[in-house]
DNA sequence: CAGGAATGAGTTACATTTACACGAATTTTA
DNA sequence: TAAAATTCGTGTAAATGTAACTCATTCCTG
């Protein structure tokens, strides 16, 4: 049993957001230290000896990008020797969802810059972060088949069309508007409001909805089969 | 940036097997060193500086229990401070499936004993290994909803009833024999043979089947919706 | 060789999904 | 100011898939 190892541990966060007419975006920061100085990378860093992995991720997200996140889950641990030029570094990657309009990104001392990038148009990335994002995108695409998605990504009140467009973006195919509405209603996770959408587009303004949090999280916990 | 950490890294393996009239079993070893000396625990141990995580797991499985495994996937990383009395130890847990009849367990130098335990009747376990097994059992139960399961767990040739019983065990509820057969046939992953089951039970002997590996792994890769 | 036991191949009723149509509310254009 | 364009909201019929069930077949046992 090797009592002394020469392995270090980091965490990285893949935080996704949804911007209605733009698509799925991911949070990246610009590095201020070597290696990969000035490269775009996932927010993350070394784990402190006495903090949990989750604490490490939320700490790094706050200090590097000014983002306070409420939904976070573990994604995968990347441990191939050689993935970091400094030596053996194993990274536990996390997966998060936020509504980008809730934050103004604050590139703090630890990062030169912080910004949202469309996942279809990513810059060249540090380390194996491109691979990590690939795995996270897969997870996101699978998630919508067995869990409701939207609460973390959309505004408090939204027209159903926004939710539908989110699903179309993730599934990368058109969905029948009317059948989608029926299925969502059947899940009982939406609350109708007596407000209408402000005139952002032409045509009849849509009713606004919000999520029934209790029902939403109940479904999320139990799992559901949601084939659109 | 802390250049020096005091965190060590281990891997642990949750290897499941299926024993037809008994149920789902998990591989445990009896520890020969402190802490938790003589306790039952998951096979695993410290990662070497220059080996991949997968290599570390397969190495430990071989040396501690004599098990050579072909199906292994990463499960989850457990990193709560305090989970190991020796200090900060983060463990990457893996999830494996084997047919227990293919091995005779060999408790080698690193383990006092190695044995299969029914998941419904586990002994008291070292560290947080009971939690790790819980997470693995959940993964197993979820898996059968979107991936074919059986190839790794059953004999080369088997009657459909064996596969059905496996599903009944995992889902913990009865399944209609005839509908199950129709659905499985519809997936096209079974090859019928002109052999019949030897007289282990009374009644009409069943035809034997094997998996169409090509179709099986294609489905596994693509994912499927398989609601029984 | 009759009865018990489990397999193998349907059939039918029901539920779910898919495809598609039209009127209502609002903005834009002529 | 009226007609056209656009988007929202609701409904229905056909197709498909699932669940429950019937019955004949094959083999072992007594």
XYZ file of C-alpha atoms (C1' of nucleotides) in Angstrom:
516
model
C 0.000 0.000 0.000
C 1.564 3.244 -1.164
C 1.241 5.655 1.710
C 2.677 8.458 -0.357
C 1.125 9.244 -3.688
C 2.045 11.941 -6.133
C -1.479 12.591 -7.353
C -3.353 15.844 -6.997
C -7.100 16.412 -7.091
C -9.086 19.151 -8.812
C -12.720 19.870 -9.554
C -14.150 21.380 -12.729
C -17.625 22.682 -13.432
C -19.598 22.455 -16.649
C -22.379 24.987 -16.149
C -25.029 25.172 -18.843
C -27.475 27.949 -19.524
C -30.245 28.434 -22.059
C -30.710 31.640 -24.017
C -34.043 31.521 -25.846
C -33.237 32.487 -29.398
C -29.577 31.509 -29.174
C -29.341 28.013 -27.727
C -27.409 26.157 -25.066
C -24.425 28.001 -23.657
C -21.619 26.943 -21.328
C -19.647 29.029 -18.862
C -15.914 29.414 -19.551
C -13.164 31.447 -17.960
C -9.879 32.738 -19.293
C -6.890 31.451 -17.351
C -4.475 33.800 -15.606
C -1.826 31.201 -14.789
C 0.263 28.567 -16.467
C -0.231 26.094 -17.949
C -2.568 27.174 -20.732
C -2.134 30.808 -19.745
C -4.805 32.977 -21.488
C -6.629 29.906 -22.735
C -10.336 29.407 -22.222
C -11.105 26.676 -19.692
C -13.783 25.337 -17.404
C -14.028 27.010 -14.007
C -12.344 24.823 -11.412
C -9.258 24.256 -9.341
C -7.566 22.311 -6.604
C -9.552 20.829 -3.744
C -8.623 21.991 -0.269
C -7.687 19.337 2.271
C -10.716 19.828 4.468
C -13.519 20.818 2.110
C -15.979 18.545 0.326
C -15.880 18.251 -3.454
C -19.166 20.147 -3.771
C -17.809 22.959 -1.630
C -14.731 23.155 -3.796
C -16.811 23.514 -6.976
C -19.149 26.161 -5.629
C -16.183 28.066 -4.197
C -14.370 28.061 -7.517
C -17.495 29.092 -9.426
C -18.005 32.020 -7.131
C -14.415 33.233 -7.071
C -13.654 32.677 -10.747
C -16.899 33.772 -12.368
C -19.141 35.279 -9.703
C -21.751 32.597 -10.283
C -23.835 31.286 -7.427
C -25.356 28.018 -8.463
C -28.270 26.103 -7.031
C -28.289 22.997 -9.208
C -25.154 20.901 -9.341
C -24.528 17.183 -9.754
C -21.429 15.083 -10.173
C -20.654 14.273 -13.788
C -17.574 12.070 -14.117
C -14.013 11.787 -12.862
C -11.248 12.253 -15.401
C -8.020 10.612 -14.353
C -5.936 9.637 -17.351
C -2.221 10.111 -16.689
C -0.990 12.886 -18.945
C -4.148 14.973 -19.001
C -2.312 17.744 -17.121
C 1.235 18.824 -18.078
C 2.080 19.578 -14.416
C 1.977 15.894 -13.474
C -0.713 13.527 -12.307
C -3.891 15.487 -11.713
C -7.253 13.794 -11.362
C -10.313 15.963 -11.835
C -13.844 15.419 -10.590
C -16.159 17.171 -13.020
C -19.528 18.585 -12.019
C -22.574 19.463 -14.065
C -24.682 22.524 -13.365
C -27.677 24.379 -14.758
C -28.525 28.068 -14.388
C -30.499 30.819 -16.021
C -27.797 33.084 -17.469
C -29.950 36.187 -17.150
C -29.781 35.862 -13.370
C -26.086 36.743 -13.233
C -23.727 39.264 -14.544
C -20.499 37.385 -14.884
C -17.729 38.845 -12.768
C -14.278 37.902 -13.869
C -12.493 38.193 -10.565
C -8.878 37.970 -9.512
C -8.655 34.319 -10.462
C -9.795 34.758 -14.034
C -8.987 37.274 -16.744
C -12.427 36.939 -18.234
C -15.602 34.892 -17.886
C -18.174 34.396 -20.602
C -20.957 32.255 -22.013
C -20.213 30.309 -25.193
C -22.693 28.557 -27.420
C -21.898 24.852 -27.285
C -21.987 24.776 -31.073
C -19.248 27.359 -31.271
C -16.589 26.677 -28.656
C -13.074 28.102 -28.657
C -10.013 25.914 -28.276
C -9.869 24.734 -24.675
C -7.255 23.966 -22.012
C -6.443 20.430 -20.820
C -9.061 17.812 -21.774
C -11.877 20.258 -21.154
C -13.336 19.775 -24.628
C -13.834 16.099 -23.776
C -15.386 16.980 -20.444
C -17.870 19.275 -22.149
C -18.724 16.526 -24.629
C -19.576 14.177 -21.783
C -21.634 16.889 -20.104
C -23.601 17.623 -23.272
C -24.410 13.939 -23.575
C -25.596 13.894 -19.988
C -27.799 16.924 -20.635
C -29.329 15.309 -23.731
C -30.032 12.077 -21.840
C -31.434 13.849 -18.833
C -34.461 15.237 -20.605
C -35.673 11.712 -21.278
C -36.196 10.801 -17.659
C -36.305 14.073 -15.729
C -38.107 17.347 -16.165
C -35.756 20.094 -17.288
C -36.489 23.750 -17.367
C -36.938 25.025 -13.866
C -33.252 25.746 -13.530
C -32.859 27.120 -17.048
C -35.882 29.312 -17.750
C -37.268 32.524 -16.310
C -39.702 32.322 -13.403
C -42.615 32.958 -15.756
C -42.444 31.852 -19.354
C -44.672 30.951 -22.301
C -44.916 27.240 -23.103
C -43.276 27.915 -26.438
C -40.026 28.756 -24.619
C -40.025 25.365 -22.917
C -40.830 23.679 -26.199
C -37.981 25.491 -27.963
C -35.638 24.327 -25.196
C -36.636 20.738 -25.863
C -36.298 21.219 -29.598
C -32.819 22.635 -29.086
C -31.737 19.735 -26.898
C -33.317 17.041 -29.026
C -32.215 18.780 -32.201
C -35.470 18.086 -33.993
C -38.888 19.712 -34.388
C -41.656 18.859 -31.939
C -45.373 19.134 -32.538
C -46.442 22.141 -30.521
C -49.884 20.776 -29.635
C -48.792 17.304 -28.602
C -45.997 18.791 -26.521
C -48.437 20.990 -24.656
C -50.712 18.051 -23.942
C -47.879 15.963 -22.508
C -46.519 18.736 -20.350
C -49.972 19.489 -19.012
C -50.434 15.825 -18.252
C -47.375 15.897 -16.000
C -49.059 18.575 -13.902
C -45.916 20.601 -13.347
C -47.145 23.877 -14.807
C -49.215 26.603 -13.185
C -51.105 28.941 -15.519
C -51.110 32.650 -14.736
C -53.497 35.370 -15.793
C -50.711 37.303 -17.421
C -49.815 37.477 -21.032
C -46.489 37.729 -22.725
C -45.456 41.284 -23.575
C -45.299 42.041 -27.251
C -41.852 40.756 -28.104
C -43.101 39.047 -31.227
C -46.009 39.515 -33.524
C -49.123 37.386 -33.323
C -51.317 36.450 -30.429
C -49.554 36.895 -27.063
C -49.058 33.700 -25.080
C -50.219 32.929 -21.560
C -47.435 32.782 -19.017
C -46.720 29.731 -16.883
C -44.494 28.884 -13.974
C -43.381 25.557 -12.542
C -45.238 23.874 -9.732
C -42.096 23.284 -7.713
C -43.545 20.625 -5.459
C -44.775 18.506 -8.350
C -41.639 19.288 -10.365
C -39.212 18.035 -7.742
C -41.408 15.078 -6.928
C -41.232 13.978 -10.552
C -37.523 14.675 -10.672
C -36.959 12.471 -7.666
C -39.156 9.613 -8.812
C -38.034 9.754 -12.400
C -40.368 9.705 -15.327
C -40.478 8.427 -18.853
C -40.879 11.394 -21.137
C -40.579 10.487 -24.757
C -41.502 13.520 -26.807
C -3.203 27.475 -5.662
C -2.180 24.776 -3.205
C 0.726 22.959 -4.800
C 0.833 20.495 -1.952
C -2.327 18.669 -1.005
C -2.811 16.065 1.640
C -5.409 14.071 -0.232
C -5.015 10.474 -1.339
C -6.898 8.657 -4.082
C -8.357 5.159 -4.111
C -10.619 3.143 -6.361
C -13.327 0.710 -5.269
C -15.263 -1.797 -7.310
C -18.883 -2.815 -6.930
C -19.100 -6.007 -8.958
C -22.544 -7.552 -9.356
C -23.411 -11.067 -10.353
C -26.669 -12.891 -10.906
C -27.328 -16.352 -9.529
C -30.556 -17.707 -11.034
C -32.527 -18.960 -8.092
C -30.760 -16.781 -5.540
C -30.727 -13.223 -6.809
C -28.277 -10.361 -7.257
C -24.961 -10.793 -5.478
C -22.042 -8.461 -4.898
C -18.357 -9.288 -4.510
C -16.777 -8.500 -1.135
C -13.390 -9.174 0.370
C -12.248 -9.475 3.944
C -9.585 -6.937 4.869
C -6.137 -7.987 6.085
C -4.989 -4.553 7.206
C -6.076 -1.719 9.427
C -8.345 0.166 9.519
C -11.370 -2.097 9.552
C -9.125 -5.155 9.907
C -11.131 -8.366 9.270
C -14.132 -6.359 8.097
C -15.877 -7.063 4.813
C -15.266 -4.373 2.223
C -15.384 -3.647 -1.477
C -12.316 -4.674 -3.463
C -10.155 -1.636 -4.099
C -7.118 0.299 -3.061
C -4.745 3.148 -3.756
C -4.111 4.330 -7.282
C -0.525 4.181 -8.476
C 1.037 7.391 -9.751
C 1.282 6.295 -13.358
C -1.698 4.023 -13.919
C -5.176 4.970 -15.125
C -8.147 4.618 -12.800
C -9.489 1.693 -14.839
C -6.156 -0.069 -14.626
C -6.119 0.418 -10.872
C -9.556 -1.171 -10.494
C -8.867 -4.177 -12.680
C -5.533 -4.681 -10.939
C -7.122 -4.641 -7.500
C -9.902 -6.984 -8.583
C -7.406 -9.456 -9.889
C -5.027 -9.354 -6.938
C -7.649 -9.222 -4.196
C -10.248 -11.619 -5.531
C -8.874 -13.292 -8.637
C -11.629 -11.800 -10.768
C -10.977 -10.809 -14.345
C -13.707 -8.484 -15.460
C -14.805 -7.422 -18.914
C -17.571 -4.947 -18.123
C -16.722 -1.979 -15.958
C -17.980 1.588 -15.852
C -17.362 4.503 -13.549
C -20.034 4.883 -10.875
C -19.396 7.905 -8.666
C -16.625 9.598 -6.718
C -16.960 9.675 -2.955
C -14.993 12.451 -1.380
C -16.538 13.543 1.880
C -13.871 14.500 4.437
C -14.023 11.960 7.227
C -15.036 8.945 5.199
C -11.663 7.319 5.950
C -10.135 7.364 9.465
C -6.611 7.584 8.017
C -7.174 11.113 6.736
C -8.513 12.613 3.525
C -9.079 9.814 1.052
C -11.188 10.306 -2.060
C -12.446 7.170 -3.762
C -13.541 6.698 -7.354
C -16.065 3.854 -7.363
C -16.583 1.580 -10.353
C -19.498 -0.596 -11.320
C -19.017 -4.043 -12.859
C -21.059 -7.000 -14.038
C -19.947 -10.621 -14.287
C -21.332 -14.117 -14.386
C -20.239 -15.554 -11.025
C -20.061 -19.103 -12.367
C -17.157 -18.066 -14.593
C -14.794 -17.598 -11.663
C -13.690 -19.361 -8.624
C -12.883 -16.600 -6.204
C -9.274 -16.647 -5.090
C -8.621 -14.807 -1.890
C -5.014 -13.877 -2.470
C -2.355 -12.269 -0.333
C -4.193 -8.970 -0.217
C -7.420 -10.404 1.150
C -8.224 -12.912 3.844
C -11.331 -14.026 2.036
C -13.445 -13.161 -0.996
C -17.071 -14.045 -1.418
C -20.385 -13.267 -3.082
C -23.109 -11.785 -0.899
C -26.753 -11.402 -1.759
C -27.503 -7.668 -1.852
C -30.493 -8.304 0.376
C -28.305 -9.797 3.062
C -25.109 -7.798 3.421
C -22.746 -7.916 6.387
C -21.596 -4.789 8.150
C -19.122 -3.027 5.880
C -15.932 -0.977 6.157
C -15.785 2.783 5.458
C -18.814 4.142 3.568
C -18.993 1.034 1.422
C -22.622 0.384 2.319
C -23.498 3.769 0.801
C -21.438 3.015 -2.285
C -23.297 -0.250 -2.793
C -26.619 1.555 -2.406
C -25.676 3.938 -5.179
C -24.543 1.032 -7.348
C -27.790 -0.872 -6.820
C -29.726 2.206 -7.879
C -27.591 2.468 -11.001
C -28.224 -1.181 -11.795
C -31.978 -0.765 -11.373
C -32.026 2.316 -13.601
C -29.832 0.738 -16.227
C -32.330 -1.876 -17.276
C -34.724 0.848 -18.367
C -32.530 2.164 -21.143
C -29.964 -0.539 -21.858
C -30.114 -4.269 -22.440
C -28.778 -6.205 -19.485
C -27.958 -9.849 -19.385
C -25.056 -10.544 -21.658
C -22.580 -9.909 -18.876
C -24.626 -11.668 -16.204
C -26.028 -14.836 -17.759
C -24.547 -18.007 -19.180
C -23.653 -18.123 -22.862
C -26.800 -20.083 -23.589
C -29.893 -19.668 -21.464
C -33.663 -20.107 -21.534
C -35.679 -16.903 -21.849
C -37.145 -17.597 -18.428
C -33.714 -16.936 -16.888
C -33.566 -13.514 -18.488
C -37.112 -12.824 -17.382
C -36.326 -13.846 -13.806
C -33.360 -11.484 -13.849
C -35.647 -8.636 -14.828
C -38.189 -9.628 -12.208
C -35.454 -9.657 -9.578
C -34.191 -6.224 -10.561
C -37.614 -4.661 -10.942
C -38.858 -6.457 -7.871
C -42.231 -7.240 -9.399
C -43.782 -9.978 -11.526
C -43.666 -9.683 -15.311
C -45.992 -11.324 -17.794
C -43.971 -14.133 -19.338
C -45.573 -13.908 -22.802
C -45.406 -10.147 -23.194
C -41.817 -10.148 -22.022
C -40.885 -12.668 -24.671
C -42.574 -10.603 -27.380
C -40.710 -7.440 -26.374
C -37.344 -9.132 -26.166
C -37.877 -10.755 -29.545
C -38.812 -7.402 -30.973
C -35.425 -6.009 -29.942
C -33.774 -8.653 -32.076
C -30.967 -9.361 -29.667
C -31.610 -13.073 -29.167
C -30.506 -15.972 -31.308
C -32.515 -19.185 -30.984
C -30.640 -22.461 -30.861
C -31.798 -25.960 -31.633
C -30.894 -27.110 -28.176
C -33.156 -27.589 -25.265
C -32.641 -27.023 -21.605
C -31.513 -30.079 -19.692
C -34.009 -31.417 -17.232
C -33.334 -29.195 -14.248
C -36.996 -28.508 -13.678
C -40.134 -30.419 -14.373
C -42.359 -29.590 -17.310
C -41.541 -28.862 -20.898
C -37.866 -27.995 -21.440
C -37.220 -24.528 -22.838
C -35.369 -23.604 -25.992
C -31.943 -22.104 -25.396
C -30.951 -18.675 -26.633
C -27.815 -16.630 -26.803
C -27.265 -12.930 -27.362
C -26.661 -11.493 -30.793
C -23.634 -9.543 -29.676
C -23.578 -7.151 -32.595
C -27.204 -6.128 -32.145
C -26.815 -6.170 -28.359
C -23.946 -3.707 -28.277
C -25.509 -1.567 -30.966
C -28.605 -1.167 -28.798
C -26.484 -0.577 -25.743
C -24.618 2.197 -27.501
C -27.667 3.887 -28.970
C -29.796 3.499 -25.884
C -33.319 2.237 -25.953
C -36.545 2.740 -24.070
C -37.496 -0.555 -22.541
C -40.458 -0.295 -20.259
C -41.484 -3.769 -19.229
C -50.974 -43.403 -20.296
C -53.298 -39.804 -17.617
C -52.202 -35.647 -14.999
C -49.095 -31.933 -13.715
C -46.076 -28.340 -15.190
C -44.001 -25.219 -17.922
C -43.344 -23.505 -22.854
C -44.893 -21.359 -27.353
C -47.987 -18.943 -30.256
C -51.852 -16.312 -30.698
C -56.243 -12.784 -29.747
C -58.713 -8.925 -27.937
C -59.596 -4.723 -25.306
C -57.555 -0.672 -23.889
C -54.262 3.216 -23.644
C -51.019 6.038 -25.704
C -49.003 8.457 -29.481
C -49.095 10.683 -33.864
C -50.876 13.434 -37.467
C -53.568 16.938 -38.676
C -57.440 21.314 -38.705
C -59.580 25.341 -37.374
C -61.000 29.447 -34.696
C -59.143 33.352 -31.629
C -56.089 37.185 -30.423
C -52.884 40.437 -31.782
C -49.594 43.050 -34.984
C -48.391 44.528 -39.567
C -49.398 46.127 -44.049
C -52.134 48.110 -47.737
C -59.504 51.175 -41.214
C -59.812 46.817 -43.268
C -57.340 42.833 -44.875
C -53.347 39.937 -44.391
C -50.016 37.770 -41.621
C -48.626 35.599 -37.472
C -48.882 33.053 -33.389
C -51.688 30.964 -29.659
C -55.210 27.674 -27.845
C -58.117 23.653 -28.245
C -59.950 19.278 -30.466
C -60.471 14.844 -33.106
C -59.475 10.550 -35.877
C -56.230 7.089 -37.215
C -52.317 4.350 -36.075
C -49.558 2.215 -33.018
C -48.251 -0.067 -28.818
C -49.304 -2.357 -24.313
C -51.657 -5.360 -21.015
C -54.499 -9.164 -20.001
C -55.857 -13.423 -21.210
C -56.812 -18.409 -23.963
C -55.373 -22.493 -25.602
C -52.641 -26.061 -27.573
C -47.857 -28.347 -27.165
C -44.107 -30.856 -25.022
C -42.012 -33.253 -21.506
C -41.705 -35.572 -16.769
C -43.903 -38.284 -13.045
C -46.466 -41.746 -11.099
